[in-house]
């Protein structure tokens, strides 16, 4: 089974994507827990089919909508989180994310380049990404409010905006 969706532009659901995904999540839970009886035409028999969500493929803004992570602003790197290195450009309201060369292998030639980047070499190692359990601990207390007409709280202390609906699936 393959589900393909593209919802873009100003009318895209944003955080409310969970409303669209809730029926898919219910179906996936049933397909994982119980399965459904399906007829195999080649073997001319029925069998109990089970299914799971293997992966999602999306762009960075959609990743933010699905995961619940705020992918804009000064802490946009989901691995670095509060330690995201950034520069605010003087003559524009753009944020430039720097120092992501630390994700390269230790002896990668780009780590030594100064002139091409910000005038310094990169010697730091990349942070360790969060586990699913760590993410769940950070988001389980969040109160998600759906609907674009409601004013949402802007908290400087939390870089997560919701608990993703994908946490409703079994591991």
PDB file of C-alpha atoms in Angstrom:
ATOM      1  CA  UNK A   1       0.000   0.000   0.000  1.00  0.00           C
ATOM      2  CA  UNK A   2       1.349   3.418  -0.900  1.00  0.00           C
ATOM      3  CA  UNK A   3      -0.216   6.672   0.236  1.00  0.00           C
ATOM      4  CA  UNK A   4       0.876   9.785  -1.584  1.00  0.00           C
ATOM      5  CA  UNK A   5      -0.180  13.305  -0.608  1.00  0.00           C
ATOM      6  CA  UNK A   6       0.921  16.756  -1.615  1.00  0.00           C
ATOM      7  CA  UNK A   7      -0.607  19.668   0.227  1.00  0.00           C
ATOM      8  CA  UNK A   8       1.262  22.897  -0.399  1.00  0.00           C
ATOM      9  CA  UNK A   9       0.761  26.630  -0.460  1.00  0.00           C
ATOM     10  CA  UNK A  10      -1.013  28.938   1.949  1.00  0.00           C
ATOM     11  CA  UNK A  11      -3.869  26.467   2.388  1.00  0.00           C
ATOM     12  CA  UNK A  12      -1.634  23.640   3.614  1.00  0.00           C
ATOM     13  CA  UNK A  13      -2.728  22.245   6.991  1.00  0.00           C
ATOM     14  CA  UNK A  14       0.540  22.783   8.886  1.00  0.00           C
ATOM     15  CA  UNK A  15       0.242  21.415  12.405  1.00  0.00           C
ATOM     16  CA  UNK A  16      -3.289  20.224  11.592  1.00  0.00           C
ATOM     17  CA  UNK A  17      -1.954  17.491   9.273  1.00  0.00           C
ATOM     18  CA  UNK A  18      -2.781  15.060  12.094  1.00  0.00           C
ATOM     19  CA  UNK A  19      -6.487  15.543  11.312  1.00  0.00           C
ATOM     20  CA  UNK A  20      -5.850  14.157   7.813  1.00  0.00           C
ATOM     21  CA  UNK A  21      -3.592  11.387   9.109  1.00  0.00           C
ATOM     22  CA  UNK A  22      -5.821  10.145  11.939  1.00  0.00           C
ATOM     23  CA  UNK A  23      -7.780   7.704   9.734  1.00  0.00           C
ATOM     24  CA  UNK A  24      -4.520   6.397   8.236  1.00  0.00           C
ATOM     25  CA  UNK A  25      -3.110   5.865  11.741  1.00  0.00           C
ATOM     26  CA  UNK A  26      -6.272   3.966  12.774  1.00  0.00           C
ATOM     27  CA  UNK A  27      -5.992   1.728   9.701  1.00  0.00           C
ATOM     28  CA  UNK A  28      -2.291   1.106  10.320  1.00  0.00           C
ATOM     29  CA  UNK A  29      -2.983   0.150  13.941  1.00  0.00           C
ATOM     30  CA  UNK A  30      -5.590  -2.376  12.797  1.00  0.00           C
ATOM     31  CA  UNK A  31      -3.304  -3.744  10.079  1.00  0.00           C
ATOM     32  CA  UNK A  32      -0.489  -4.172  12.608  1.00  0.00           C
ATOM     33  CA  UNK A  33      -2.463  -5.529  15.591  1.00  0.00           C
ATOM     34  CA  UNK A  34      -5.150  -7.690  13.956  1.00  0.00           C
ATOM     35  CA  UNK A  35      -4.461  -7.713  10.254  1.00  0.00           C
ATOM     36  CA  UNK A  36      -7.170  -8.193   7.647  1.00  0.00           C
ATOM     37  CA  UNK A  37      -8.237 -11.242   5.702  1.00  0.00           C
ATOM     38  CA  UNK A  38      -7.136 -10.857   2.052  1.00  0.00           C
ATOM     39  CA  UNK A  39      -7.554 -13.089  -0.991  1.00  0.00           C
ATOM     40  CA  UNK A  40      -4.411 -14.071  -2.935  1.00  0.00           C
ATOM     41  CA  UNK A  41      -5.516 -14.612  -6.533  1.00  0.00           C
ATOM     42  CA  UNK A  42      -2.268 -16.300  -7.561  1.00  0.00           C
ATOM     43  CA  UNK A  43      -2.441 -18.997  -4.869  1.00  0.00           C
ATOM     44  CA  UNK A  44      -6.232 -18.971  -4.817  1.00  0.00           C
ATOM     45  CA  UNK A  45      -6.346 -18.700  -1.019  1.00  0.00           C
ATOM     46  CA  UNK A  46      -6.939 -16.169   1.729  1.00  0.00           C
ATOM     47  CA  UNK A  47      -4.403 -15.035   4.295  1.00  0.00           C
ATOM     48  CA  UNK A  48      -4.119 -12.609   7.194  1.00  0.00           C
ATOM     49  CA  UNK A  49      -2.340  -9.511   5.873  1.00  0.00           C
ATOM     50  CA  UNK A  50      -0.468  -7.243   8.272  1.00  0.00           C
ATOM     51  CA  UNK A  51       1.167  -3.936   7.453  1.00  0.00           C
ATOM     52  CA  UNK A  52       3.311  -1.226   8.973  1.00  0.00           C
ATOM     53  CA  UNK A  53       4.533   2.266   8.180  1.00  0.00           C
ATOM     54  CA  UNK A  54       8.055   1.933   6.855  1.00  0.00           C
ATOM     55  CA  UNK A  55       9.044   5.555   6.284  1.00  0.00           C
ATOM     56  CA  UNK A  56       7.872   8.967   5.212  1.00  0.00           C
ATOM     57  CA  UNK A  57       9.588  11.085   2.581  1.00  0.00           C
ATOM     58  CA  UNK A  58       9.007  14.811   2.789  1.00  0.00           C
ATOM     59  CA  UNK A  59      10.654  18.193   2.524  1.00  0.00           C
ATOM     60  CA  UNK A  60      11.885  20.065   5.602  1.00  0.00           C
ATOM     61  CA  UNK A  61       8.720  22.146   6.282  1.00  0.00           C
ATOM     62  CA  UNK A  62       6.567  19.010   5.971  1.00  0.00           C
ATOM     63  CA  UNK A  63       8.989  17.193   8.266  1.00  0.00           C
ATOM     64  CA  UNK A  64       8.300  19.882  10.862  1.00  0.00           C
ATOM     65  CA  UNK A  65       4.542  19.469  10.453  1.00  0.00           C
ATOM     66  CA  UNK A  66       4.724  15.680  10.803  1.00  0.00           C
ATOM     67  CA  UNK A  67       7.220  15.522  13.659  1.00  0.00           C
ATOM     68  CA  UNK A  68       6.032  18.505  15.649  1.00  0.00           C
ATOM     69  CA  UNK A  69       9.486  20.112  15.675  1.00  0.00           C
ATOM     70  CA  UNK A  70       9.797  23.828  14.932  1.00  0.00           C
ATOM     71  CA  UNK A  71      11.975  23.913  11.796  1.00  0.00           C
ATOM     72  CA  UNK A  72      12.165  27.701  11.516  1.00  0.00           C
ATOM     73  CA  UNK A  73      14.140  30.176  13.552  1.00  0.00           C
ATOM     74  CA  UNK A  74      17.340  29.895  15.502  1.00  0.00           C
ATOM     75  CA  UNK A  75      17.013  26.256  16.590  1.00  0.00           C
ATOM     76  CA  UNK A  76      15.980  24.666  13.296  1.00  0.00           C
ATOM     77  CA  UNK A  77      18.427  21.757  13.426  1.00  0.00           C
ATOM     78  CA  UNK A  78      16.604  18.830  15.003  1.00  0.00           C
ATOM     79  CA  UNK A  79      19.875  17.150  15.982  1.00  0.00           C
ATOM     80  CA  UNK A  80      21.608  20.223  17.472  1.00  0.00           C
ATOM     81  CA  UNK A  81      18.399  21.703  18.967  1.00  0.00           C
ATOM     82  CA  UNK A  82      19.351  24.546  21.367  1.00  0.00           C
ATOM     83  CA  UNK A  83      22.995  24.245  20.292  1.00  0.00           C
ATOM     84  CA  UNK A  84      22.205  25.073  16.647  1.00  0.00           C
ATOM     85  CA  UNK A  85      24.862  27.442  15.361  1.00  0.00           C
ATOM     86  CA  UNK A  86      23.406  30.365  13.426  1.00  0.00           C
ATOM     87  CA  UNK A  87      24.089  33.917  12.314  1.00  0.00           C
ATOM     88  CA  UNK A  88      21.406  36.550  11.796  1.00  0.00           C
ATOM     89  CA  UNK A  89      22.267  38.542   8.647  1.00  0.00           C
ATOM     90  CA  UNK A  90      22.600  42.310   9.224  1.00  0.00           C
ATOM     91  CA  UNK A  91      20.881  43.573   6.075  1.00  0.00           C
ATOM     92  CA  UNK A  92      18.004  41.158   5.939  1.00  0.00           C
ATOM     93  CA  UNK A  93      15.947  39.071   8.250  1.00  0.00           C
ATOM     94  CA  UNK A  94      17.557  35.815   7.186  1.00  0.00           C
ATOM     95  CA  UNK A  95      19.011  33.238   9.520  1.00  0.00           C
ATOM     96  CA  UNK A  96      22.075  31.399   8.238  1.00  0.00           C
ATOM     97  CA  UNK A  97      22.943  28.071   9.836  1.00  0.00           C
ATOM     98  CA  UNK A  98      26.663  27.556  10.275  1.00  0.00           C
ATOM     99  CA  UNK A  99      29.053  24.912  11.538  1.00  0.00           C
ATOM    100  CA  UNK A 100      27.209  21.961  10.026  1.00  0.00           C
ATOM    101  CA  UNK A 101      30.553  20.721   8.762  1.00  0.00           C
ATOM    102  CA  UNK A 102      30.799  18.886  12.095  1.00  0.00           C
ATOM    103  CA  UNK A 103      28.446  16.279  10.576  1.00  0.00           C
ATOM    104  CA  UNK A 104      31.154  15.358   8.049  1.00  0.00           C
ATOM    105  CA  UNK A 105      33.655  12.561   8.673  1.00  0.00           C
ATOM    106  CA  UNK A 106      36.573  13.661  10.913  1.00  0.00           C
ATOM    107  CA  UNK A 107      39.150  13.925   8.114  1.00  0.00           C
ATOM    108  CA  UNK A 108      36.881  15.313   5.392  1.00  0.00           C
ATOM    109  CA  UNK A 109      38.696  18.032   3.409  1.00  0.00           C
ATOM    110  CA  UNK A 110      35.844  20.545   3.858  1.00  0.00           C
ATOM    111  CA  UNK A 111      36.502  20.606   7.614  1.00  0.00           C
ATOM    112  CA  UNK A 112      39.874  22.304   6.958  1.00  0.00           C
ATOM    113  CA  UNK A 113      38.606  24.908   4.502  1.00  0.00           C
ATOM    114  CA  UNK A 114      38.591  28.380   6.037  1.00  0.00           C
ATOM    115  CA  UNK A 115      38.118  30.836   3.188  1.00  0.00           C
ATOM    116  CA  UNK A 116      35.191  28.980   1.622  1.00  0.00           C
ATOM    117  CA  UNK A 117      33.252  28.949   4.867  1.00  0.00           C
ATOM    118  CA  UNK A 118      33.367  31.324   7.847  1.00  0.00           C
ATOM    119  CA  UNK A 119      37.132  31.743   8.257  1.00  0.00           C
ATOM    120  CA  UNK A 120      37.639  28.859  10.656  1.00  0.00           C
ATOM    121  CA  UNK A 121      38.263  25.150  10.561  1.00  0.00           C
ATOM    122  CA  UNK A 122      35.763  22.689  12.026  1.00  0.00           C
ATOM    123  CA  UNK A 123      37.093  20.431  14.785  1.00  0.00           C
ATOM    124  CA  UNK A 124      33.886  19.589  16.686  1.00  0.00           C
ATOM    125  CA  UNK A 125      32.089  16.263  16.403  1.00  0.00           C
ATOM    126  CA  UNK A 126      28.404  16.034  15.585  1.00  0.00           C
ATOM    127  CA  UNK A 127      25.927  15.690  18.440  1.00  0.00           C
ATOM    128  CA  UNK A 128      24.160  12.363  18.908  1.00  0.00           C
ATOM    129  CA  UNK A 129      20.573  12.415  17.561  1.00  0.00           C
ATOM    130  CA  UNK A 130      17.746  11.904  20.052  1.00  0.00           C
ATOM    131  CA  UNK A 131      16.156   8.497  20.402  1.00  0.00           C
ATOM    132  CA  UNK A 132      12.410   8.047  19.978  1.00  0.00           C
ATOM    133  CA  UNK A 133      12.036   7.700  23.761  1.00  0.00           C
ATOM    134  CA  UNK A 134      13.860  10.996  24.351  1.00  0.00           C
ATOM    135  CA  UNK A 135      11.634  12.783  21.841  1.00  0.00           C
ATOM    136  CA  UNK A 136       8.507  11.312  23.443  1.00  0.00           C
ATOM    137  CA  UNK A 137       9.650  12.559  26.875  1.00  0.00           C
ATOM    138  CA  UNK A 138       9.987  16.072  25.453  1.00  0.00           C
ATOM    139  CA  UNK A 139       6.596  16.167  23.757  1.00  0.00           C
ATOM    140  CA  UNK A 140       4.261  14.065  25.906  1.00  0.00           C
ATOM    141  CA  UNK A 141       3.313  17.052  28.089  1.00  0.00           C
ATOM    142  CA  UNK A 142       2.491  19.364  25.167  1.00  0.00           C
ATOM    143  CA  UNK A 143      -1.119  20.422  24.680  1.00  0.00           C
ATOM    144  CA  UNK A 144      -1.873  20.368  20.953  1.00  0.00           C
ATOM    145  CA  UNK A 145      -4.580  22.742  19.738  1.00  0.00           C
ATOM    146  CA  UNK A 146      -5.808  22.145  16.211  1.00  0.00           C
ATOM    147  CA  UNK A 147      -7.281  24.802  13.947  1.00  0.00           C
ATOM    148  CA  UNK A 148      -5.704  27.822  12.334  1.00  0.00           C
ATOM    149  CA  UNK A 149      -8.154  30.334  13.787  1.00  0.00           C
ATOM    150  CA  UNK A 150      -6.964  29.827  17.360  1.00  0.00           C
ATOM    151  CA  UNK A 151      -4.028  31.779  18.722  1.00  0.00           C
ATOM    152  CA  UNK A 152      -1.250  29.403  19.663  1.00  0.00           C
ATOM    153  CA  UNK A 153       1.112  29.966  22.571  1.00  0.00           C
ATOM    154  CA  UNK A 154       4.584  31.004  21.528  1.00  0.00           C
ATOM    155  CA  UNK A 155       6.948  29.540  24.066  1.00  0.00           C
ATOM    156  CA  UNK A 156      10.618  30.417  23.759  1.00  0.00           C
ATOM    157  CA  UNK A 157      11.558  27.477  25.980  1.00  0.00           C
ATOM    158  CA  UNK A 158      10.077  24.696  23.832  1.00  0.00           C
ATOM    159  CA  UNK A 159      11.162  23.917  20.299  1.00  0.00           C
ATOM    160  CA  UNK A 160       8.499  21.250  19.904  1.00  0.00           C
ATOM    161  CA  UNK A 161       4.982  22.343  18.954  1.00  0.00           C
ATOM    162  CA  UNK A 162       3.085  19.071  19.307  1.00  0.00           C
ATOM    163  CA  UNK A 163       3.231  15.361  19.983  1.00  0.00           C
ATOM    164  CA  UNK A 164       3.287  13.692  16.573  1.00  0.00           C
ATOM    165  CA  UNK A 165       0.373  11.408  15.726  1.00  0.00           C
ATOM    166  CA  UNK A 166       2.950   8.800  14.696  1.00  0.00           C
ATOM    167  CA  UNK A 167       3.601   8.134  18.413  1.00  0.00           C
ATOM    168  CA  UNK A 168       0.158   6.479  18.451  1.00  0.00           C
ATOM    169  CA  UNK A 169       1.606   3.602  16.397  1.00  0.00           C
ATOM    170  CA  UNK A 170       3.124   0.557  18.112  1.00  0.00           C
ATOM    171  CA  UNK A 171       6.871   0.050  18.015  1.00  0.00           C
TER     172      UNK A 171
END
